[in-house]
Each structure stands twice: as structure tokens, then as C-alpha cells.
Amino acid sequence: MNAALFALALSLAQPGDAELAEAARRDYRAGCELRDDSAAARPHFASAAVQYRELRDRGDKSPELALNWARAEFLSGELPSAIAAAHAGLRIAPHHAGLQRDLEAYRDAVVIPPNAKADERLRPPRIAGVRARISAWDLFGMACVGAALFAVGAFRRFTTRASWAAPVLLTGFAILLLCGGMARKRSVEMEDDRAAPVLVLRTDEILRKGNGDSYPPRVESPLPRGAEVRELARRGGWIQVRLAGGAVGWLPERALLPVP
Amino acid sequence: MSRTGDLLAVALLTLCCRHAWCASPTSLGELSPVERQQADFSGAIAGDGPTVKVTWKLGRPSVELGGDIELTLTVLNAANPDELQRPNLSERPEWKALFSEIRDSPGAIPGEFRYVLKPRAIGEFELPLPKYRFYHPRASEGRRFQVAFAEAPKLAVLPPAPVSVPHERIPIEAPADFFEEPASSGGAPTSPPAAYWWMLLASVALGVPSTIAIWRWRNPDAAKLARIRRAKSARGALDALRKAERAPDSAEAVTRTVLRYLADRWHIPPTARTPSEVAAALIAEARAPEMAAEAESLLALCDRARFAGSERGDSSLPALAARLIERWEGAAE
């Protein structure tokens, strides 16, 4: 009973989602107004980032919130958190142009050592092409158009046997196949993402050949803060990761930030 | 005699100058070399007025470690302020222990000596003042070198203030749209619910075939239409035969019904009216000879019942006709 009352009192004491969103927006605006003085602006952005994170934890899974959150993290100087937040948003809405563009900007800000070998490449491939911009709703709309063409073509083909019915039927069927293929590919990508989730480096860290500091480095120069890697396995406080170029090595768990 | 008198006068004058009853010395030159070499002698000679006083003053009571502070020594009431010797603090071990730097600085007036000091460590201490020995001509013999005592000032050496780097305004570097109004969250879901996809799939998988089926049911093709028509004529003929059982002239009704049925269903010409004509027409339509014979026989029975008063009851003709029609339809299926 007491616990229930305490929980109730706690929930009443917490600001509502609308108040929290307004507070975050206010902090963000304050930071923007002080943009010419980073030392003064960054605390405001950091506060906004904390509040956006809280809103997300409360269940707001919209890509716009992730966009604001990632920007607040970036402007507060937390590049790894910004990249992780952008990934969190893209997991919800992979097609979101704003998040894609922002993630590219964050990746550009990562200081990648030059002259890396091909398999030691750190920067993931650029998000580009029409396919990356097609949303699930776009796909659904295309499928509806394909289904309509298919239905009309099939109806006329098997009733009045109109001469144009067969091409329309085939066009509709092709569109449906295309949509199915794209949906399948997207599903496979999501499966891959779940199987090897993205992790972001909090600090510069050496990629090692084994799960311990005694192992030699896998890559000569330390991986920079903000570099993205894919998790393959975990063992004893270390995580086996794969770089964008394909090189595999081990990093300490404390140095990695998971995508929330 | 006069020469002796002169020498005596000079000796007396010199003696007088050395003693109190003579005029007091006002410069170092008037002191004997032995007196001038007195240890710690500052060179100050007390005048006719008050005795020599010295004051040591710090520029401020505290200084941060690493900072400089000014110390001023002022000698008062000296008859020869221009001849005073500056105490050499930098050579004194107790001062070197306290201060890393001891620099001399010119005083504002004669008899004033300034020093710039840099403390070595944090703490609070009294300055170890050196003895300031001066010459007091009016004192008794043997006590003319006196020490002018002074109150030692206290110095507090404070920890250095945190280094305040001048605040430099560094703008945040980011794309311009990062500084725009943050986007509103919420709104439509980012992907259609799974039910939408199922509805689309169901509408295609079920809707298209069912629509085609309905259309085809509503718009049958020629074969089906003929089949329907055939069934319709047979059904109509059987209905009519059932009614004919209750008709007053059932034979005539049966004849009419059978002829119409044969015309609609088996396409005999409407001009074939007699039994033989009907049989011939059926043969011409490539029907089975048995069917032609049965039709001819039935129509002959009807004619006999109508015109010759056949013994066969009228009521049996409709039933016979119905059986024949059913057999023909069964054979046709």
C-alpha cells in the first residue's frame, strides 16, 4: 500500500510529457541563442539532450524526437551519443531524410586516421540512393497501386478480355513483386542489424586481437571516438566487433556505447 | 710661542668636536674610521632632536604565492639621511629562506629604502628585521651605537588564485539547420500497421477472384447461356405439364407444351407440327432415332386423345410426356 502511494506520489511529482518536451525545447532554443559562445551554449544543449532521452524512455519513439535528441547531443559536444541517438531514430524510421543527413554530418565529424587498409576502413558507406529514402508508407502506397493495377488487369483479362488487360495485369504484378522484394530486403537488413547491433566508441581505443590488454593491436592506430562498429560476440568484459571495412577485433565493453 | 699656541688651539678644537660639549657630528666624515667600521652600523647619525627611529612597512598585509610585495624601510630623525646605507636583505640567510627574490627599489625620499620581495611558501610570518644600528652622538661614551627597534610587520602568503584564463567565445560549428527550431515529435506512425498489409493481401487474393466470379455469374458465356436456356425450357415444360394434368383438355396442353419444348430445346422448326414432321425434324437435327420415335409416338397419342377419343386417360399423357422429357434431358447430360 505504502509502495503504491509512494509510486503514485512519485508519478505526480514528475513533470508530464508535454512539460518535459517544452522544457527540452526551451533549453534547445536557449542553446541556439548562445551558439556563438560554445562554453555557454553547451550546458543548455546537454540539458535538452537529457530531457529528450527521458521523453524517449517514456515511450515517444518518433523520428523527430530522435532527430532533436541527436542534435542536442552533438551540439553539447557528445559526438558518440549523437551517433547512437541518430541510429536509434533510423531504427524506427530508416527512410528519414533528416536523420540520414544528420548521421552523415556526425560521421564527418569523427576524426578518422588516414591511410587505413581496406579492411580497416571505419566509415560506413554513405547513405544514398532512392531505396534509402523509400518509407514503409511509400512502399505500402506502391503496393496499393500495384494491387489496383493487378486487380483491374485481372478482372478485365478474365471477363471482357480487353486487349490492354494483360499488360496492366503484368505491370501490377511486377510492382507487387518489386514491393515484396524491397520489403524482404529491408526485413533482412533489420535482421542483420539485430544480429550485429551497432556500437559507438565513447573514447579513442585500441582494437586488439584478443579480449585482453595483453593482446597486440589489430589496427595500428587507435580507433577514434565516435567510430561505429558492429557487435559480434561478448566475453569477459570485452566485445568482439567488426569494422565497416570487415576487420574483426576486440574492444573493452566500457569503451562502447550501445544504440538505445 | 705663537706657534705653540696655534697647535694647542687646533688640538683643543679637535677634542671639542669629539666630545659632547662640542657640536654633534652630522656626517660620517666626522666620525673616526674605527667608529665608521662598527658592525651593523647603518650610517645614521642622530640629530639634535629626537633619536633615530625606523619603520618597516609592507605594501599590503598579504600576497599570493608567486606574487611580489613591496617593503619600505623609513629612517626618521637622522642627521645625515643622504649617507644612510641600505640594509642588504638579499645577503641575509633568514630573508633568503623566506623570499626567492629580493630586489632593491629606489625610495621616494632620502632615508627611505624600498624592496620588492617574492615569497617562497604559503604561510603567515613576521619579517625577521635586521638590527638597525645608528650613532647617537649625545649618548655617553661606549653607548653611542644604539639599535633602533621597530615593530616587525606580519606577512600572509596566500595560495595562488586559480588561473583565470580569459574567456574566449568559441562558436559551435554545426550545420545551420541544427540551430533551427526543434521539430515537433509525435504524429503519424512511421510504418503502416501489419493489418494494412494483410488487408491489401486479402483484397487482392479474395477480391479479384470473387469479383470475376460474380461478373461471370452475372454475365455467362455462350455455352453457359445455352445450358441455362436449355434448363430453363425443360423446367418450363415440366411446370406446364404439371399444370396440364388439371387442364380440361390435357392432350392439347401436352401437345402444345411438347412442341414448344422441342422447338426451344432441340431447335426443331416451328413449322413441324404433326408427329411425323416432328420426327423428321428431330432426325434432321441429328437427334437419336429413339428420341424421334418417342416424340412421334407421344404426339400421336395426344392427337388420338384429342381427335379420336383414345382410351388412354388424359391424365396419363402429362406424366408420360414428363418422363420422356426427363429421359431426354438425362441422355443429353
Coordinates of C-alpha atoms in Angstrom, one line a residue:
Chain A
M1 CA 0.0 0.0 0.0
N2 CA 2.7 2.4 1.0
A3 CA 4.8 1.5 -2.0
A4 CA 1.8 2.1 -4.2
L5 CA 1.2 5.5 -2.6
F6 CA 4.9 6.3 -3.0
A7 CA 4.8 5.4 -6.7
L8 CA 1.7 7.5 -7.1
A9 CA 3.3 10.5 -5.4
L10 CA 6.5 10.0 -7.5
S11 CA 4.5 9.9 -10.7
L12 CA 2.6 13.0 -9.7
A13 CA 5.8 14.8 -8.8
Q14 CA 7.3 14.1 -12.2
P15 CA 6.6 16.5 -15.0
G16 CA 4.3 15.4 -17.7
D17 CA 5.4 14.6 -21.2
A18 CA 4.2 17.9 -22.5
E19 CA 6.1 19.9 -19.8
L20 CA 9.2 17.9 -20.4
A21 CA 9.0 18.4 -24.1
E22 CA 8.5 22.1 -23.6
A23 CA 11.5 22.2 -21.2
A24 CA 13.7 20.4 -23.7
R25 CA 12.6 22.7 -26.4
R26 CA 13.3 25.8 -24.2
D27 CA 16.8 24.5 -23.4
Y28 CA 17.5 23.8 -27.0
R29 CA 16.3 27.3 -28.0
A30 CA 18.5 28.8 -25.3
G31 CA 21.5 26.9 -26.6
C32 CA 20.8 28.1 -30.1
E33 CA 20.7 31.7 -29.0
L34 CA 24.1 31.3 -27.3
R35 CA 25.6 29.4 -30.3
D36 CA 28.4 32.0 -30.6
D37 CA 29.7 31.0 -27.2
S38 CA 30.1 27.3 -27.0
A39 CA 31.0 27.3 -23.3
A40 CA 27.7 28.9 -22.5
A41 CA 25.6 27.1 -25.0
R42 CA 26.7 23.5 -24.4
P43 CA 25.1 23.1 -20.9
H44 CA 21.8 24.1 -22.4
F45 CA 22.1 21.5 -25.2
A46 CA 23.3 18.9 -22.7
S47 CA 20.2 19.6 -20.6
A48 CA 17.9 19.4 -23.6
A49 CA 19.6 16.1 -24.6
V50 CA 18.9 14.6 -21.2
Q51 CA 15.2 15.6 -21.4
Y52 CA 14.8 14.3 -24.9
R53 CA 16.3 11.0 -23.7
E54 CA 13.8 10.9 -20.9
L55 CA 11.0 11.5 -23.3
R56 CA 12.1 8.6 -25.4
D57 CA 12.4 6.4 -22.4
R58 CA 8.8 7.3 -21.6
G59 CA 7.7 5.9 -25.0
D60 CA 8.0 8.7 -27.6
K61 CA 9.6 6.7 -30.4
S62 CA 9.1 9.3 -33.1
P63 CA 12.0 10.0 -35.5
E64 CA 11.6 13.7 -34.9
L65 CA 12.4 13.3 -31.2
A66 CA 15.4 11.2 -32.1
L67 CA 16.5 13.9 -34.5
N68 CA 16.3 16.6 -31.8
W69 CA 17.9 14.4 -29.3
A70 CA 20.8 13.6 -31.6
R71 CA 21.3 17.2 -32.5
A72 CA 21.3 18.2 -28.8
E73 CA 23.9 15.6 -28.0
F74 CA 26.0 16.7 -30.9
L75 CA 25.8 20.4 -30.0
S76 CA 26.6 19.6 -26.4
G77 CA 29.8 18.0 -27.6
E78 CA 28.8 14.4 -27.1
L79 CA 29.5 13.1 -30.6
P80 CA 29.3 9.3 -29.7
S81 CA 25.9 9.9 -28.1
A82 CA 24.7 11.8 -31.1
I83 CA 25.6 9.0 -33.4
A84 CA 23.9 6.5 -31.2
A85 CA 20.8 8.6 -31.0
A86 CA 20.7 9.0 -34.8
H87 CA 20.9 5.2 -35.1
A88 CA 18.1 4.8 -32.6
G89 CA 16.0 7.1 -34.8
L90 CA 16.9 5.4 -38.0
R91 CA 16.0 2.1 -36.5
I92 CA 12.4 3.4 -36.2
A93 CA 12.4 5.3 -39.5
P94 CA 15.2 4.1 -41.8
H95 CA 14.0 6.3 -44.6
H96 CA 14.0 9.6 -42.6
A97 CA 16.0 12.0 -44.7
G98 CA 16.8 14.4 -41.8
L99 CA 18.2 11.6 -39.7
Q100 CA 20.2 10.2 -42.6
R101 CA 21.7 13.6 -43.4
D102 CA 22.5 14.3 -39.7
L103 CA 24.1 11.0 -39.3
E104 CA 26.4 11.7 -42.2
A105 CA 27.3 15.0 -40.6
Y106 CA 28.1 13.3 -37.4
R107 CA 30.2 10.7 -39.2
D108 CA 32.1 13.5 -40.9
A109 CA 33.0 14.9 -37.5
V110 CA 34.7 11.7 -36.5
V111 CA 38.5 12.1 -36.8
I112 CA 39.4 9.1 -38.8
P113 CA 43.1 8.3 -39.1
P114 CA 44.3 8.4 -42.7
N115 CA 45.9 5.7 -44.7
A116 CA 43.9 2.8 -43.3
K117 CA 43.9 -0.5 -45.1
A118 CA 40.7 -1.5 -46.9
D119 CA 39.5 -3.9 -44.2
E120 CA 40.3 -1.4 -41.5
R121 CA 38.0 1.2 -43.0
L122 CA 36.0 2.9 -40.3
R123 CA 33.5 5.0 -42.1
P124 CA 30.3 3.1 -43.0
P125 CA 29.2 3.6 -46.6
R126 CA 27.3 6.8 -47.3
I127 CA 23.5 6.6 -47.1
A128 CA 22.4 7.3 -50.7
G129 CA 20.1 6.2 -53.4
V130 CA 16.3 6.2 -53.8
R131 CA 15.9 3.0 -51.9
A132 CA 17.2 4.6 -48.7
R133 CA 14.5 7.3 -49.0
I134 CA 11.5 5.0 -49.6
S135 CA 9.5 4.8 -46.4
A136 CA 7.2 1.9 -45.3
W137 CA 4.3 4.1 -46.2
D138 CA 5.8 4.7 -49.7
L139 CA 6.1 1.0 -50.1
F140 CA 2.6 0.5 -49.0
G141 CA 1.4 3.1 -51.4
M142 CA 3.3 1.4 -54.2
A143 CA 1.9 -1.9 -53.3
C144 CA -1.7 -0.5 -53.3
V145 CA -1.1 0.9 -56.8
G146 CA 0.3 -2.4 -57.9
A147 CA -2.6 -4.3 -56.4
A148 CA -5.1 -2.0 -58.1
L149 CA -3.4 -2.4 -61.5
F150 CA -3.2 -6.2 -60.9
A151 CA -6.9 -6.3 -59.9
V152 CA -8.1 -4.2 -62.8
G153 CA -6.0 -6.1 -65.3
A154 CA -7.0 -9.5 -64.0
F155 CA -10.7 -8.5 -63.9
R156 CA -10.7 -7.3 -67.5
R157 CA -8.5 -10.1 -68.6
F158 CA -10.8 -12.8 -67.3
T159 CA -14.0 -11.1 -68.0
T160 CA -14.2 -8.9 -71.1
R161 CA -10.8 -10.0 -72.3
A162 CA -9.7 -6.4 -73.1
S163 CA -6.5 -6.1 -75.1
W164 CA -4.9 -3.8 -72.6
A165 CA -5.7 -6.0 -69.6
A166 CA -2.8 -8.4 -69.8
P167 CA -0.1 -5.6 -69.8
V168 CA -1.8 -3.8 -67.0
L169 CA -2.1 -7.1 -65.1
L170 CA 1.6 -7.8 -65.6
T171 CA 2.6 -4.3 -64.7
G172 CA 0.7 -4.5 -61.4
F173 CA 2.2 -7.9 -60.7
A174 CA 5.7 -6.6 -61.4
I175 CA 5.1 -3.7 -59.0
L176 CA 3.8 -6.1 -56.3
L177 CA 6.9 -8.2 -56.8
L178 CA 9.1 -5.2 -56.6
C179 CA 7.5 -4.1 -53.3
G180 CA 7.7 -7.6 -52.0
G181 CA 11.4 -7.7 -52.8
M182 CA 12.1 -4.3 -51.2
A183 CA 10.2 -5.3 -48.1
R184 CA 12.1 -8.6 -47.9
K185 CA 15.4 -6.8 -48.3
R186 CA 14.5 -4.3 -45.6
S187 CA 13.5 -7.1 -43.3
V188 CA 16.8 -8.9 -43.9
E189 CA 18.7 -5.6 -43.1
M190 CA 16.8 -5.3 -39.9
E191 CA 17.6 -8.9 -39.0
D192 CA 21.3 -8.2 -39.7
D193 CA 21.1 -5.1 -37.6
R194 CA 19.6 -7.2 -34.7
A195 CA 22.2 -9.9 -35.2
A196 CA 25.1 -7.5 -35.2
P197 CA 24.0 -4.3 -33.5
V198 CA 25.8 -1.0 -33.9
L199 CA 28.1 0.2 -31.1
V200 CA 29.8 3.6 -30.9
L201 CA 33.2 4.3 -29.3
R202 CA 33.0 6.6 -26.3
T203 CA 36.7 7.3 -26.4
D204 CA 39.7 6.6 -28.5
E205 CA 40.5 2.9 -28.0
I206 CA 42.9 0.3 -29.4
L207 CA 41.3 -2.5 -31.3
R208 CA 43.1 -5.7 -30.1
K209 CA 43.4 -9.2 -31.5
G210 CA 42.0 -10.8 -28.3
N211 CA 39.9 -10.0 -25.3
G212 CA 42.6 -8.5 -23.1
D213 CA 45.0 -5.7 -22.9
S214 CA 47.9 -8.1 -23.3
Y215 CA 46.9 -8.9 -26.9
P216 CA 48.6 -7.0 -29.6
P217 CA 46.7 -4.3 -31.5
R218 CA 44.7 -5.4 -34.5
V219 CA 44.9 -2.0 -36.1
E220 CA 48.0 0.2 -35.7
S221 CA 46.3 3.5 -34.7
P222 CA 43.6 3.6 -32.0
L223 CA 40.0 3.7 -33.2
P224 CA 38.7 7.3 -32.8
R225 CA 35.9 8.4 -30.6
G226 CA 32.6 8.2 -32.5
A227 CA 33.7 5.3 -34.7
E228 CA 30.9 2.8 -35.4
V229 CA 31.4 -0.9 -35.1
R230 CA 29.2 -4.0 -35.2
E231 CA 29.0 -6.3 -32.2
L232 CA 29.7 -10.0 -32.9
A233 CA 30.3 -11.5 -29.5
R234 CA 31.0 -10.8 -25.8
R235 CA 33.4 -12.3 -23.4
G236 CA 34.8 -11.2 -20.1
G237 CA 34.0 -7.5 -20.3
W238 CA 35.2 -7.4 -23.9
I239 CA 33.3 -7.2 -27.1
Q240 CA 34.3 -8.7 -30.4
V241 CA 33.5 -6.2 -33.1
R242 CA 33.7 -5.8 -36.9
L243 CA 34.7 -2.6 -38.5
A244 CA 33.0 -1.2 -41.6
G245 CA 35.8 -2.5 -43.7
G246 CA 35.4 -6.0 -42.3
A247 CA 38.4 -6.2 -39.9
V248 CA 37.4 -8.0 -36.7
G249 CA 38.9 -7.3 -33.3
W250 CA 38.2 -6.8 -29.6
L251 CA 37.3 -3.7 -27.6
P252 CA 36.7 -3.3 -23.9
E253 CA 33.0 -3.0 -23.1
R254 CA 33.4 0.2 -21.2
A255 CA 34.6 2.0 -24.3
L256 CA 31.5 1.2 -26.3
L257 CA 28.1 2.9 -26.3
P258 CA 25.2 0.8 -27.4
V259 CA 22.4 2.2 -29.5
P260 CA 19.5 2.8 -27.1
Chain B
M1 CA 105.4 81.0 21.5
S2 CA 102.7 81.9 19.0
R3 CA 103.3 78.6 17.1
T4 CA 102.8 76.6 20.2
G5 CA 99.7 78.5 20.9
D6 CA 98.3 77.7 17.5
L7 CA 98.9 74.0 17.8
L8 CA 97.2 74.0 21.2
A9 CA 94.2 75.8 19.8
V10 CA 93.8 73.1 17.0
A11 CA 94.2 70.3 19.4
L12 CA 91.5 71.8 21.7
L13 CA 89.2 72.3 18.7
T14 CA 89.6 68.7 17.6
L15 CA 89.0 67.5 21.1
C16 CA 85.9 69.6 21.5
C17 CA 84.5 68.3 18.3
R18 CA 84.9 64.8 19.6
H19 CA 83.0 65.3 22.8
A20 CA 79.5 66.1 23.8
W21 CA 80.1 69.5 24.8
C22 CA 81.3 70.2 21.3
A23 CA 78.9 70.4 18.2
S24 CA 77.5 67.0 17.3
P25 CA 78.7 65.3 14.1
T26 CA 76.3 65.5 11.2
S27 CA 78.1 63.3 8.7
L28 CA 80.0 60.1 8.5
G29 CA 83.1 62.0 7.7
E30 CA 83.1 63.4 11.1
L31 CA 83.4 60.0 12.7
S32 CA 86.6 58.3 13.3
P33 CA 87.4 55.4 10.9
V34 CA 87.0 53.0 13.8
E35 CA 83.6 54.2 14.5
R36 CA 82.6 54.0 10.9
Q37 CA 83.5 50.3 10.8
Q38 CA 81.2 49.4 13.7
A39 CA 79.4 46.2 12.9
D40 CA 75.8 46.6 11.5
F41 CA 76.3 50.4 11.5
S42 CA 73.7 51.8 9.2
G43 CA 75.5 55.1 8.9
A44 CA 72.7 57.0 10.6
I45 CA 73.7 59.7 13.0
A46 CA 71.1 61.0 15.3
G47 CA 70.5 64.7 15.1
D48 CA 69.9 67.2 17.8
G49 CA 66.3 66.5 18.0
P50 CA 64.6 63.1 18.8
T51 CA 66.5 60.0 18.4
V52 CA 66.6 57.9 15.2
K53 CA 63.5 55.8 14.5
V54 CA 63.0 53.3 11.8
T55 CA 59.7 51.8 10.4
W56 CA 59.3 48.8 8.2
K57 CA 56.1 48.8 6.2
L58 CA 54.6 46.3 3.8
G59 CA 52.7 47.5 0.8
R60 CA 49.8 45.2 1.7
P61 CA 49.4 42.6 4.5
S62 CA 49.1 39.6 2.2
V63 CA 50.3 38.4 -1.1
E64 CA 49.6 35.4 -3.2
L65 CA 52.3 32.9 -3.7
G66 CA 54.2 33.8 -6.8
G67 CA 53.3 37.4 -6.4
D68 CA 55.5 40.4 -5.4
I69 CA 55.1 42.6 -2.4
E70 CA 56.9 45.9 -1.6
L71 CA 58.6 46.5 1.7
T72 CA 59.6 50.1 2.7
L73 CA 62.2 51.0 5.3
T74 CA 62.0 54.6 6.5
V75 CA 64.6 56.1 8.7
L76 CA 63.5 59.2 10.7
N77 CA 65.4 61.8 12.5
A78 CA 68.8 61.0 11.0
A79 CA 71.1 64.0 10.7
N80 CA 72.6 62.5 7.5
P81 CA 69.7 61.0 5.5
D82 CA 71.8 61.1 2.3
E83 CA 74.5 58.9 3.8
L84 CA 72.4 56.1 5.1
Q85 CA 73.4 52.6 4.0
R86 CA 70.7 50.4 2.6
P87 CA 70.4 47.2 4.6
N88 CA 71.4 44.3 2.2
L89 CA 68.5 41.9 2.9
S90 CA 69.3 39.7 -0.1
E91 CA 72.5 38.6 1.7
R92 CA 70.8 37.6 4.9
P93 CA 70.1 33.9 5.2
E94 CA 66.8 34.3 7.1
W95 CA 65.5 36.5 4.3
K96 CA 66.7 34.2 1.6
A97 CA 64.9 31.4 3.3
L98 CA 61.6 33.3 3.1
F99 CA 61.9 35.0 -0.2
S100 CA 63.0 33.7 -3.5
E101 CA 63.6 37.1 -4.9
I102 CA 64.7 40.3 -3.0
R103 CA 65.1 43.3 -5.3
D104 CA 66.1 46.8 -4.3
S105 CA 63.9 49.6 -5.4
P106 CA 64.7 53.4 -5.0
G107 CA 63.0 55.3 -2.2
A108 CA 60.9 58.4 -2.7
I109 CA 62.9 60.5 -0.3
P110 CA 66.3 60.3 1.3
G111 CA 66.2 57.9 4.2
E112 CA 63.6 55.7 2.5
F113 CA 64.6 52.3 1.1
R114 CA 62.3 50.0 -0.8
Y115 CA 62.5 46.3 -1.5
V116 CA 60.4 44.1 -3.8
L117 CA 60.0 40.6 -2.3
K118 CA 58.7 37.3 -3.7
P119 CA 57.7 34.8 -1.0
R120 CA 58.8 31.2 -1.3
A121 CA 55.9 29.4 0.5
I122 CA 52.4 29.7 1.7
G123 CA 52.0 30.8 5.4
E124 CA 52.0 33.7 7.8
F125 CA 55.1 35.0 9.5
E126 CA 56.8 38.1 10.9
L127 CA 59.6 39.6 8.9
P128 CA 63.0 39.0 10.5
L129 CA 64.0 42.6 10.8
P130 CA 67.8 43.3 10.9
K131 CA 69.1 45.4 13.7
Y132 CA 69.3 49.0 12.7
R133 CA 72.3 50.4 14.5
F134 CA 72.8 54.1 14.5
Y135 CA 75.2 56.6 16.1
H136 CA 73.9 58.7 19.0
P137 CA 76.5 61.5 19.5
R138 CA 74.9 62.7 22.7
A139 CA 75.0 59.4 24.4
S140 CA 77.7 58.6 26.9
E141 CA 81.0 57.2 25.8
G142 CA 80.6 53.5 25.0
R143 CA 76.8 53.6 24.4
R144 CA 76.8 55.8 21.3
F145 CA 76.0 52.9 18.9
Q146 CA 72.4 52.1 19.6
V147 CA 69.8 49.9 17.9
A148 CA 66.6 51.4 16.6
F149 CA 64.0 48.7 17.3
A150 CA 60.9 48.6 15.1
E151 CA 57.7 46.5 15.1
A152 CA 58.1 43.7 12.6
P153 CA 55.3 43.6 10.1
K154 CA 53.4 40.3 9.5
L155 CA 53.1 38.9 6.1
A156 CA 50.4 36.4 5.0
V157 CA 51.3 34.4 1.9
L158 CA 48.1 33.0 0.3
P159 CA 47.7 30.2 -2.1
P160 CA 47.8 31.4 -5.7
A161 CA 44.4 32.3 -7.1
P162 CA 43.2 29.9 -9.8
V163 CA 44.5 31.0 -13.1
S164 CA 41.6 32.7 -14.8
V165 CA 42.0 32.2 -18.5
P166 CA 40.4 35.0 -20.3
H167 CA 37.1 33.7 -21.6
E168 CA 37.2 33.2 -25.3
R169 CA 34.0 33.0 -27.2
I170 CA 34.2 30.0 -29.5
P171 CA 31.1 29.4 -31.7
I172 CA 29.7 26.0 -32.1
E173 CA 30.4 24.5 -35.5
A174 CA 27.4 22.7 -36.9
P175 CA 25.2 22.8 -40.0
A176 CA 22.9 25.8 -40.0
D177 CA 19.7 23.8 -39.7
F178 CA 20.9 22.4 -36.3
F179 CA 20.1 25.8 -34.9
E180 CA 16.6 26.0 -36.1
E181 CA 13.5 25.4 -34.1
P182 CA 13.5 21.7 -33.0
A183 CA 11.0 19.6 -34.9
S184 CA 7.8 18.6 -33.1
S185 CA 7.7 15.0 -32.2
G186 CA 4.8 12.6 -32.5
G187 CA 2.4 12.4 -35.4
A188 CA 1.6 9.5 -37.8
P189 CA 3.2 6.2 -37.2
T190 CA 6.3 5.7 -39.3
S191 CA 5.1 2.5 -40.9
P192 CA 1.6 1.1 -41.7
P193 CA 0.3 -1.4 -39.2
A194 CA 0.6 -5.0 -40.2
A195 CA -3.2 -5.2 -40.5
Y196 CA -3.0 -2.9 -43.5
W197 CA -0.7 -5.3 -45.3
W198 CA -3.0 -8.2 -44.6
M199 CA -6.0 -6.2 -45.8
L200 CA -4.2 -5.4 -49.0
L201 CA -3.2 -9.0 -49.5
A202 CA -6.7 -10.3 -48.7
S203 CA -8.3 -7.8 -51.0
V204 CA -6.1 -9.0 -53.9
A205 CA -6.3 -12.7 -53.1
L206 CA -10.0 -12.8 -52.4
G207 CA -11.4 -9.7 -54.0
V208 CA -10.2 -10.3 -57.5
P209 CA -11.3 -13.9 -57.9
S210 CA -14.7 -13.2 -56.2
T211 CA -15.3 -10.2 -58.4
I212 CA -14.5 -12.2 -61.5
A213 CA -16.8 -15.0 -60.3
I214 CA -19.6 -12.6 -59.7
W215 CA -19.2 -11.0 -63.0
R216 CA -19.1 -14.3 -64.8
W217 CA -22.2 -15.4 -63.0
R218 CA -23.9 -12.2 -64.0
N219 CA -22.6 -12.4 -67.5
P220 CA -22.4 -16.1 -68.6
D221 CA -20.7 -17.1 -71.8
A222 CA -22.5 -18.6 -74.8
A223 CA -22.2 -22.2 -73.7
K224 CA -23.4 -21.5 -70.2
L225 CA -26.1 -19.3 -71.6
A226 CA -27.3 -22.1 -73.8
R227 CA -27.2 -24.5 -70.9
I228 CA -29.2 -22.2 -68.8
R229 CA -31.7 -21.7 -71.6
R230 CA -31.9 -25.5 -72.0
A231 CA -32.5 -26.0 -68.4
K232 CA -35.0 -23.2 -68.4
S233 CA -37.0 -24.7 -71.3
A234 CA -37.0 -28.1 -69.7
R235 CA -38.0 -26.7 -66.4
G236 CA -40.8 -24.6 -68.1
A237 CA -42.1 -27.6 -69.9
L238 CA -42.2 -29.8 -66.8
D239 CA -44.1 -27.0 -65.0
A240 CA -46.5 -26.7 -67.8
L241 CA -47.1 -30.5 -67.9
R242 CA -47.8 -30.5 -64.2
K243 CA -50.5 -27.8 -64.8
A244 CA -51.8 -29.7 -67.8
E245 CA -52.8 -32.6 -65.5
R246 CA -55.5 -30.4 -64.2
A247 CA -56.4 -28.8 -67.5
P248 CA -59.8 -29.8 -69.1
D249 CA -58.0 -30.7 -72.4
S250 CA -54.8 -32.1 -71.2
A251 CA -53.9 -33.7 -74.5
E252 CA -53.9 -30.4 -76.3
A253 CA -51.9 -28.8 -73.5
V254 CA -49.4 -31.6 -73.6
T255 CA -49.1 -31.3 -77.4
R256 CA -48.5 -27.5 -77.1
T257 CA -46.1 -27.9 -74.3
V258 CA -44.1 -30.6 -76.0
L259 CA -43.9 -28.8 -79.3
R260 CA -42.7 -25.6 -77.6
Y261 CA -40.1 -27.6 -75.6
L262 CA -38.8 -29.4 -78.7
A263 CA -38.6 -26.1 -80.5
D264 CA -36.8 -24.3 -77.7
R265 CA -34.6 -27.1 -76.5
W266 CA -34.0 -29.2 -79.6
H267 CA -34.3 -26.5 -82.2
I268 CA -36.9 -28.1 -84.4
P269 CA -38.6 -25.6 -86.8
P270 CA -41.9 -24.1 -85.6
T271 CA -43.5 -25.4 -88.8
A272 CA -43.1 -29.0 -87.6
R273 CA -46.5 -29.6 -86.1
T274 CA -47.5 -33.2 -86.8
P275 CA -45.9 -36.2 -85.3
S276 CA -44.2 -37.3 -88.5
E277 CA -43.0 -33.7 -89.1
V278 CA -41.6 -33.6 -85.6
A279 CA -39.8 -36.9 -86.0
A280 CA -38.4 -35.9 -89.3
A281 CA -37.2 -32.5 -87.9
L282 CA -35.5 -34.3 -85.0
I283 CA -33.8 -36.7 -87.4
A284 CA -32.8 -33.7 -89.4
E285 CA -31.3 -32.1 -86.3
A286 CA -29.3 -35.2 -85.8
R287 CA -31.0 -36.4 -82.7
A288 CA -31.2 -40.0 -81.7
P289 CA -33.8 -42.1 -83.7
E290 CA -35.2 -43.4 -80.4
M291 CA -35.9 -39.9 -79.3
A292 CA -37.6 -39.1 -82.6
A293 CA -39.7 -42.2 -82.3
E294 CA -40.7 -41.5 -78.8
A295 CA -41.7 -37.9 -79.6
E296 CA -43.7 -39.1 -82.6
S297 CA -45.4 -41.7 -80.5
L298 CA -46.3 -39.2 -77.8
L299 CA -47.6 -36.7 -80.1
A300 CA -49.6 -39.4 -81.9
L301 CA -51.1 -40.4 -78.6
C302 CA -52.0 -36.8 -77.9
D303 CA -53.6 -36.4 -81.3
R304 CA -55.5 -39.7 -80.8
A305 CA -56.8 -38.4 -77.4
R306 CA -57.8 -35.1 -78.8
F307 CA -59.4 -36.1 -82.0
A308 CA -60.2 -39.9 -81.8
G309 CA -61.3 -40.2 -78.2
S310 CA -58.5 -42.6 -77.3
E311 CA -59.0 -45.0 -74.4
R312 CA -55.9 -43.7 -72.7
G313 CA -56.8 -41.3 -70.0
D314 CA -55.9 -37.7 -70.5
S315 CA -54.3 -37.7 -67.1
S316 CA -51.6 -40.1 -68.1
L317 CA -50.3 -38.0 -71.0
P318 CA -48.7 -35.3 -69.0
A319 CA -46.9 -37.8 -66.8
L320 CA -45.7 -39.7 -69.9
A321 CA -44.5 -36.5 -71.5
A322 CA -42.7 -35.5 -68.3
R323 CA -40.9 -38.9 -68.1
L324 CA -39.9 -38.6 -71.8
I325 CA -38.5 -35.0 -71.2
E326 CA -36.6 -36.1 -68.1
R327 CA -35.2 -39.1 -70.1
W328 CA -34.1 -36.8 -73.0
E329 CA -32.5 -34.4 -70.6
G330 CA -30.8 -37.2 -68.8
A331 CA -29.5 -38.6 -72.1
A332 CA -28.4 -35.1 -73.1
E333 CA -26.3 -34.6 -69.9

